[in-house]
mmCIF file of C-alpha atoms in Angstrom:
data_model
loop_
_atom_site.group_PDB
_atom_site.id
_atom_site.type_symbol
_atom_site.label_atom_id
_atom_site.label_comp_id
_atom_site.label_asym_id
_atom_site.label_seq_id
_atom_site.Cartn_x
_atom_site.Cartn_y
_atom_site.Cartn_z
ATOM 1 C CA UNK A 670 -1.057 21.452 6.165
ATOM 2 C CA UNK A 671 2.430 22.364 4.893
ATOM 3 C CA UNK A 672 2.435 24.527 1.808
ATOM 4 C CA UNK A 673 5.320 22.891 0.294
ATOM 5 C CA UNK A 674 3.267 19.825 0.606
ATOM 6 C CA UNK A 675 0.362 20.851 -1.743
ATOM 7 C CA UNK A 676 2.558 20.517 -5.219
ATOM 8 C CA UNK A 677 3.251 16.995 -3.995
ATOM 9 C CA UNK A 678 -0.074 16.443 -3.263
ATOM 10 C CA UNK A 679 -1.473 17.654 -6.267
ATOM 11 C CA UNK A 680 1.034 16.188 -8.653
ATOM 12 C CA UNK A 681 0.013 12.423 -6.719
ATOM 13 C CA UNK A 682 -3.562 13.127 -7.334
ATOM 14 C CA UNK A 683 -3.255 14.035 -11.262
ATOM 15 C CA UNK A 684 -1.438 10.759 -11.663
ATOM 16 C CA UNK A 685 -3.746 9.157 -9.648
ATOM 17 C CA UNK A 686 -6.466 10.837 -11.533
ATOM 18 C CA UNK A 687 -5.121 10.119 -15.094
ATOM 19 C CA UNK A 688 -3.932 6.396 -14.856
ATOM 20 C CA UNK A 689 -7.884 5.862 -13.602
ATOM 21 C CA UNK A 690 -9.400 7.541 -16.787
ATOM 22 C CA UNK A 691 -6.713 6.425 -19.281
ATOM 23 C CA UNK A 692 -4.578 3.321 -17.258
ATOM 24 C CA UNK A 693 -1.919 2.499 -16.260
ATOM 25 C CA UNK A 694 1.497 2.835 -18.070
ATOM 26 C CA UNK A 695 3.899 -0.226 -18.562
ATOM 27 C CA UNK A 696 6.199 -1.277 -15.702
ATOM 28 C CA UNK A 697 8.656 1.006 -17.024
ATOM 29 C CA UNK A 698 6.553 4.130 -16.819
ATOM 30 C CA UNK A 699 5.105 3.047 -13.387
ATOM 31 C CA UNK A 700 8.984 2.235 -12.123
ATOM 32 C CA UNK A 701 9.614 6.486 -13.578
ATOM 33 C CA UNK A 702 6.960 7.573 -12.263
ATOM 34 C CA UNK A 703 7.677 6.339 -9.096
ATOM 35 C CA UNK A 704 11.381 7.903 -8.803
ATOM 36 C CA UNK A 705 9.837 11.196 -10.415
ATOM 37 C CA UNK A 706 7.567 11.213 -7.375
ATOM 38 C CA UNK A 707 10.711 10.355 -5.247
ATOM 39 C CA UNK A 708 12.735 13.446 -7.164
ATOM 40 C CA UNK A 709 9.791 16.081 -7.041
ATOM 41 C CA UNK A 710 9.592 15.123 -2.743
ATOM 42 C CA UNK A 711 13.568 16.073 -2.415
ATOM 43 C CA UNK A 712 13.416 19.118 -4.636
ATOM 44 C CA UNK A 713 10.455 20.282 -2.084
ATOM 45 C CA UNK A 714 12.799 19.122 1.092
ATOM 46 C CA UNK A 715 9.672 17.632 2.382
ATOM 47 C CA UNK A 716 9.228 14.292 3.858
ATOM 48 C CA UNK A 717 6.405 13.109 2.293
ATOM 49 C CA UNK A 718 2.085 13.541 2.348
ATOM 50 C CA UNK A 719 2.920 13.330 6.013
ATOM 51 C CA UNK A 720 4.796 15.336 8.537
ATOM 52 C CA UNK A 721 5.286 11.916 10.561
ATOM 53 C CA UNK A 722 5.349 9.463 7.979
ATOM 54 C CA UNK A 723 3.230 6.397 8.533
ATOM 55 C CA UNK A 724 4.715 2.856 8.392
ATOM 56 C CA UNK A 725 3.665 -0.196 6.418
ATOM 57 C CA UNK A 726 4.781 -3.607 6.865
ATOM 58 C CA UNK A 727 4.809 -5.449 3.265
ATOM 59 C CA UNK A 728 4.266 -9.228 2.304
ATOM 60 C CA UNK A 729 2.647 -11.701 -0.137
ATOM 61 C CA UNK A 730 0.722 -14.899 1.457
ATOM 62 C CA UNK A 731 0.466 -16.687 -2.033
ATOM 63 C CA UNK A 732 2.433 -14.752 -4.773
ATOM 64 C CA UNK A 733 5.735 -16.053 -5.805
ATOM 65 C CA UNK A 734 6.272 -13.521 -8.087
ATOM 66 C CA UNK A 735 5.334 -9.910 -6.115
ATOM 67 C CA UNK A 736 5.064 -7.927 -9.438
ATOM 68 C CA UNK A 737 1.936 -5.930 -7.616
ATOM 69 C CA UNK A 738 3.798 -5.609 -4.149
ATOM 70 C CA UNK A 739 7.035 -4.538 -6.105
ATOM 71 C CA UNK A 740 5.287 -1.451 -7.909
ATOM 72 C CA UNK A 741 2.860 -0.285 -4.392
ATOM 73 C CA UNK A 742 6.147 -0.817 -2.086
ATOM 74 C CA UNK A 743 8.351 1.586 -4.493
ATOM 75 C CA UNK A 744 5.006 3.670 -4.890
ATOM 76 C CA UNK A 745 4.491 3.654 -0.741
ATOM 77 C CA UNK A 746 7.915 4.782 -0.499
ATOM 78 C CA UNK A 747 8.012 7.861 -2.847
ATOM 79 C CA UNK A 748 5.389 9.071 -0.881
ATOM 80 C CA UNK A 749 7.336 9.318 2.162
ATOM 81 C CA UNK A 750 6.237 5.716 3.932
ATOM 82 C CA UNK A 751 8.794 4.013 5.744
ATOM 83 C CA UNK A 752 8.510 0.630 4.947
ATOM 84 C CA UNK A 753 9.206 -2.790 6.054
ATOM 85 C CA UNK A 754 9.106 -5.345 3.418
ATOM 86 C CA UNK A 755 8.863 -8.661 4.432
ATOM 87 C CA UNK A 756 8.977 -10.500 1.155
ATOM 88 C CA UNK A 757 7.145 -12.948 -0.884
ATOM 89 C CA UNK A 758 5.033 -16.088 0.475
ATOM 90 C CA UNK A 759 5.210 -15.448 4.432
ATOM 91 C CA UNK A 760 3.361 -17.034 6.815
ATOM 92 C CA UNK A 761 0.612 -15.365 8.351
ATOM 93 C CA UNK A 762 2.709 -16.500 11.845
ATOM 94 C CA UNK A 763 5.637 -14.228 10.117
ATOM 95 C CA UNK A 764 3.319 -11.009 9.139
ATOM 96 C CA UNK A 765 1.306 -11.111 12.182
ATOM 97 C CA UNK A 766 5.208 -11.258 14.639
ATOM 98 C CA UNK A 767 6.286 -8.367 12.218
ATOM 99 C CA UNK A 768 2.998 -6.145 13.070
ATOM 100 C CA UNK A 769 3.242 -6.727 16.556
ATOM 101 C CA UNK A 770 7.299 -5.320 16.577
ATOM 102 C CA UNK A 771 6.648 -2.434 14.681
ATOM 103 C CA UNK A 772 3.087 -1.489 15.210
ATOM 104 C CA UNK A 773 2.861 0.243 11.542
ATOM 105 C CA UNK A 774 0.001 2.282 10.514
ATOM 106 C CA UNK A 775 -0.530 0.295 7.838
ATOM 107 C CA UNK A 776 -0.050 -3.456 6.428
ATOM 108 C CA UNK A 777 0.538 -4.161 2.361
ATOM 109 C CA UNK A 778 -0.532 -7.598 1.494
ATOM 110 C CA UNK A 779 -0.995 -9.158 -1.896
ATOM 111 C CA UNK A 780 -3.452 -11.785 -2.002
ATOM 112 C CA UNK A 781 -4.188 -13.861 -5.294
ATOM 113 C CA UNK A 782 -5.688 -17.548 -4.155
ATOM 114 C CA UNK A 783 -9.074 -17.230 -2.367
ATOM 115 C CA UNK A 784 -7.986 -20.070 -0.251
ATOM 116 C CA UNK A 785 -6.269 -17.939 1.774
ATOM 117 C CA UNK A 786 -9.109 -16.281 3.509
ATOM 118 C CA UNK A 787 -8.793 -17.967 6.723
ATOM 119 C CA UNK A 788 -4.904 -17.030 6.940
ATOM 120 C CA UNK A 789 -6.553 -13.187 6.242
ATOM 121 C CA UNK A 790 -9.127 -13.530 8.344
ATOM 122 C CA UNK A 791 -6.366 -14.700 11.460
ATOM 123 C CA UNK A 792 -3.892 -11.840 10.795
ATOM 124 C CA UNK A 793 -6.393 -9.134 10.764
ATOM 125 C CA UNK A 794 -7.951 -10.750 14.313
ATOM 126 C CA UNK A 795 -4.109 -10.067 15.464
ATOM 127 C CA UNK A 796 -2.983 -6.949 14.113
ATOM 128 C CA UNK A 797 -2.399 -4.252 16.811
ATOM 129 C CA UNK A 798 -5.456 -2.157 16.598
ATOM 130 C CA UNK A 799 -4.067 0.914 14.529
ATOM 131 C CA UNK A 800 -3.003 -1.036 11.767
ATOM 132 C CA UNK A 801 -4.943 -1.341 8.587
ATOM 133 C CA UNK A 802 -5.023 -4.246 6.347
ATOM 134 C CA UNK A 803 -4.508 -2.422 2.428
ATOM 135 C CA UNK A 804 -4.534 -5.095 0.470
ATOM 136 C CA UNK A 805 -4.560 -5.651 -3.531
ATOM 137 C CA UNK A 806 -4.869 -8.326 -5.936
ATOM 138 C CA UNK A 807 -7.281 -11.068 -7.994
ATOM 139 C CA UNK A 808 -9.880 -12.119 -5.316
ATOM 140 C CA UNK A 809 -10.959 -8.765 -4.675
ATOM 141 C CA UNK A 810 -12.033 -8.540 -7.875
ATOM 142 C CA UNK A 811 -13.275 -11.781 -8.212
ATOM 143 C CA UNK A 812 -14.798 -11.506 -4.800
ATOM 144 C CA UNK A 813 -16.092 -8.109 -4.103
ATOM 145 C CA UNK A 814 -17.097 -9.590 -0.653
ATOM 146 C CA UNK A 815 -14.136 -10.699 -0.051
ATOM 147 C CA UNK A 816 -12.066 -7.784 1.917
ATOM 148 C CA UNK A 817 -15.145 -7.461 4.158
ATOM 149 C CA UNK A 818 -15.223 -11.210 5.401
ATOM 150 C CA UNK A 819 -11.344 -11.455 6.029
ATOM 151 C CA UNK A 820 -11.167 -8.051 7.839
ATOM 152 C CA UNK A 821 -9.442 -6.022 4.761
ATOM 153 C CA UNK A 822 -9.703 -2.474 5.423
ATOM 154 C CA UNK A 823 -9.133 -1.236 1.868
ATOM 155 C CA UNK A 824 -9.128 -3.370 -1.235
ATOM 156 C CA UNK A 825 -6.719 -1.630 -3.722
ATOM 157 C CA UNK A 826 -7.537 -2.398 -7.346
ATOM 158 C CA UNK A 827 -4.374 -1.219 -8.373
ATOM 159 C CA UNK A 828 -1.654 1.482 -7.641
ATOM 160 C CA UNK A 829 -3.953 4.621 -9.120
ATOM 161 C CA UNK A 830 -6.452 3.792 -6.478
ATOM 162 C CA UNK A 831 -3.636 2.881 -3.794
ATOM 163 C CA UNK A 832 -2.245 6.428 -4.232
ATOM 164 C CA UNK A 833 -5.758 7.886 -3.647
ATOM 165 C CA UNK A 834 -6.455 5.978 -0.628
ATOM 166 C CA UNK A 835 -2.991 7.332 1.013
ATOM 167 C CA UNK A 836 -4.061 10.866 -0.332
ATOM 168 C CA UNK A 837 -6.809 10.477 1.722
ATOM 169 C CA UNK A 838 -5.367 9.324 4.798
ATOM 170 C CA UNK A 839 -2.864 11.410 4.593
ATOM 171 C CA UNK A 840 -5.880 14.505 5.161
#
């Protein structure tokens, strides 16, 4: 691994770390932590956790409002992902097309309704085989079943433990 990538690494796993013991912050101090993540990566001229940065197609199925996406997609950025963000209430027609153009490592959804299992359930039967389905939101909580029947990869229960599952894959 690059050298100049262990501060970076480090200084994403104590936030990680710390919003898990104490929290999270407000909006405000997740939006500044965010670009401070953003500032420390150019001041180290490196691109990100990865030396080929990983790409992650974004969407909501049911959520209007894509508070949760907002914060992972600047979050997923800042740590060097190139994303495509599809925006709020697609179709699963509309994530699954997106997928199979860019073939990204990874695919963002946030799902709040548990109605919209079988919509899950079809995109991850046709994703392209590399990508992962990390996904985030109230069913997964209320559910903890849930990400294993509709084919989620990795249920995120919220940004701390989104930015230690990328840590990891980024190993």
């Amino acid at each position: 691994m690059d050298d100049a990538k262990n501060p970076f690494r480090a200084a994403v796993g104590t936030l990680a770390n710390q919003w898990i013991e104490t929290g999270l912050p407000s909006r405000q101090g997740l939006d500044e932590a965010a670009e401070n993540l953003e500032g420390l990566r150019s001041r180290l001229h490196i691109s990100g956790l990865w030396e080929d940065p990983p790409s992650m197609v974004t969407a909501t199925l049911d959520d209007g409002l894509g508070q949760g996406l907002a914060v992972i997609e600047k979050f997923a950025v800042a740590l060097g992902i190139r994303l495509i963000s599809l925006g709020l209430m697609q179709t699963p027609e509309a994530i699954i097309d997106a997928c199979q153009r860019h073939q990204p490592a990874y695919l963002g959804l946030t799902i709040l309704q548990f109605d919209t299992g079988d919509d899950l359930i079809r995109i991850a039967n046709h994703l392209p085989r590399k990508t992962r389905i990390v996904a985030g939101g109230p069913v997964f909580a209320g559910d903890p079943d849930f990400a294993g029947r509709t084919g989620t990869h990795y249920a995120a229960k919220n940004v701390a433990y989104f930015l230690k599952f990328m840590l990891e894959a980024a190993c």
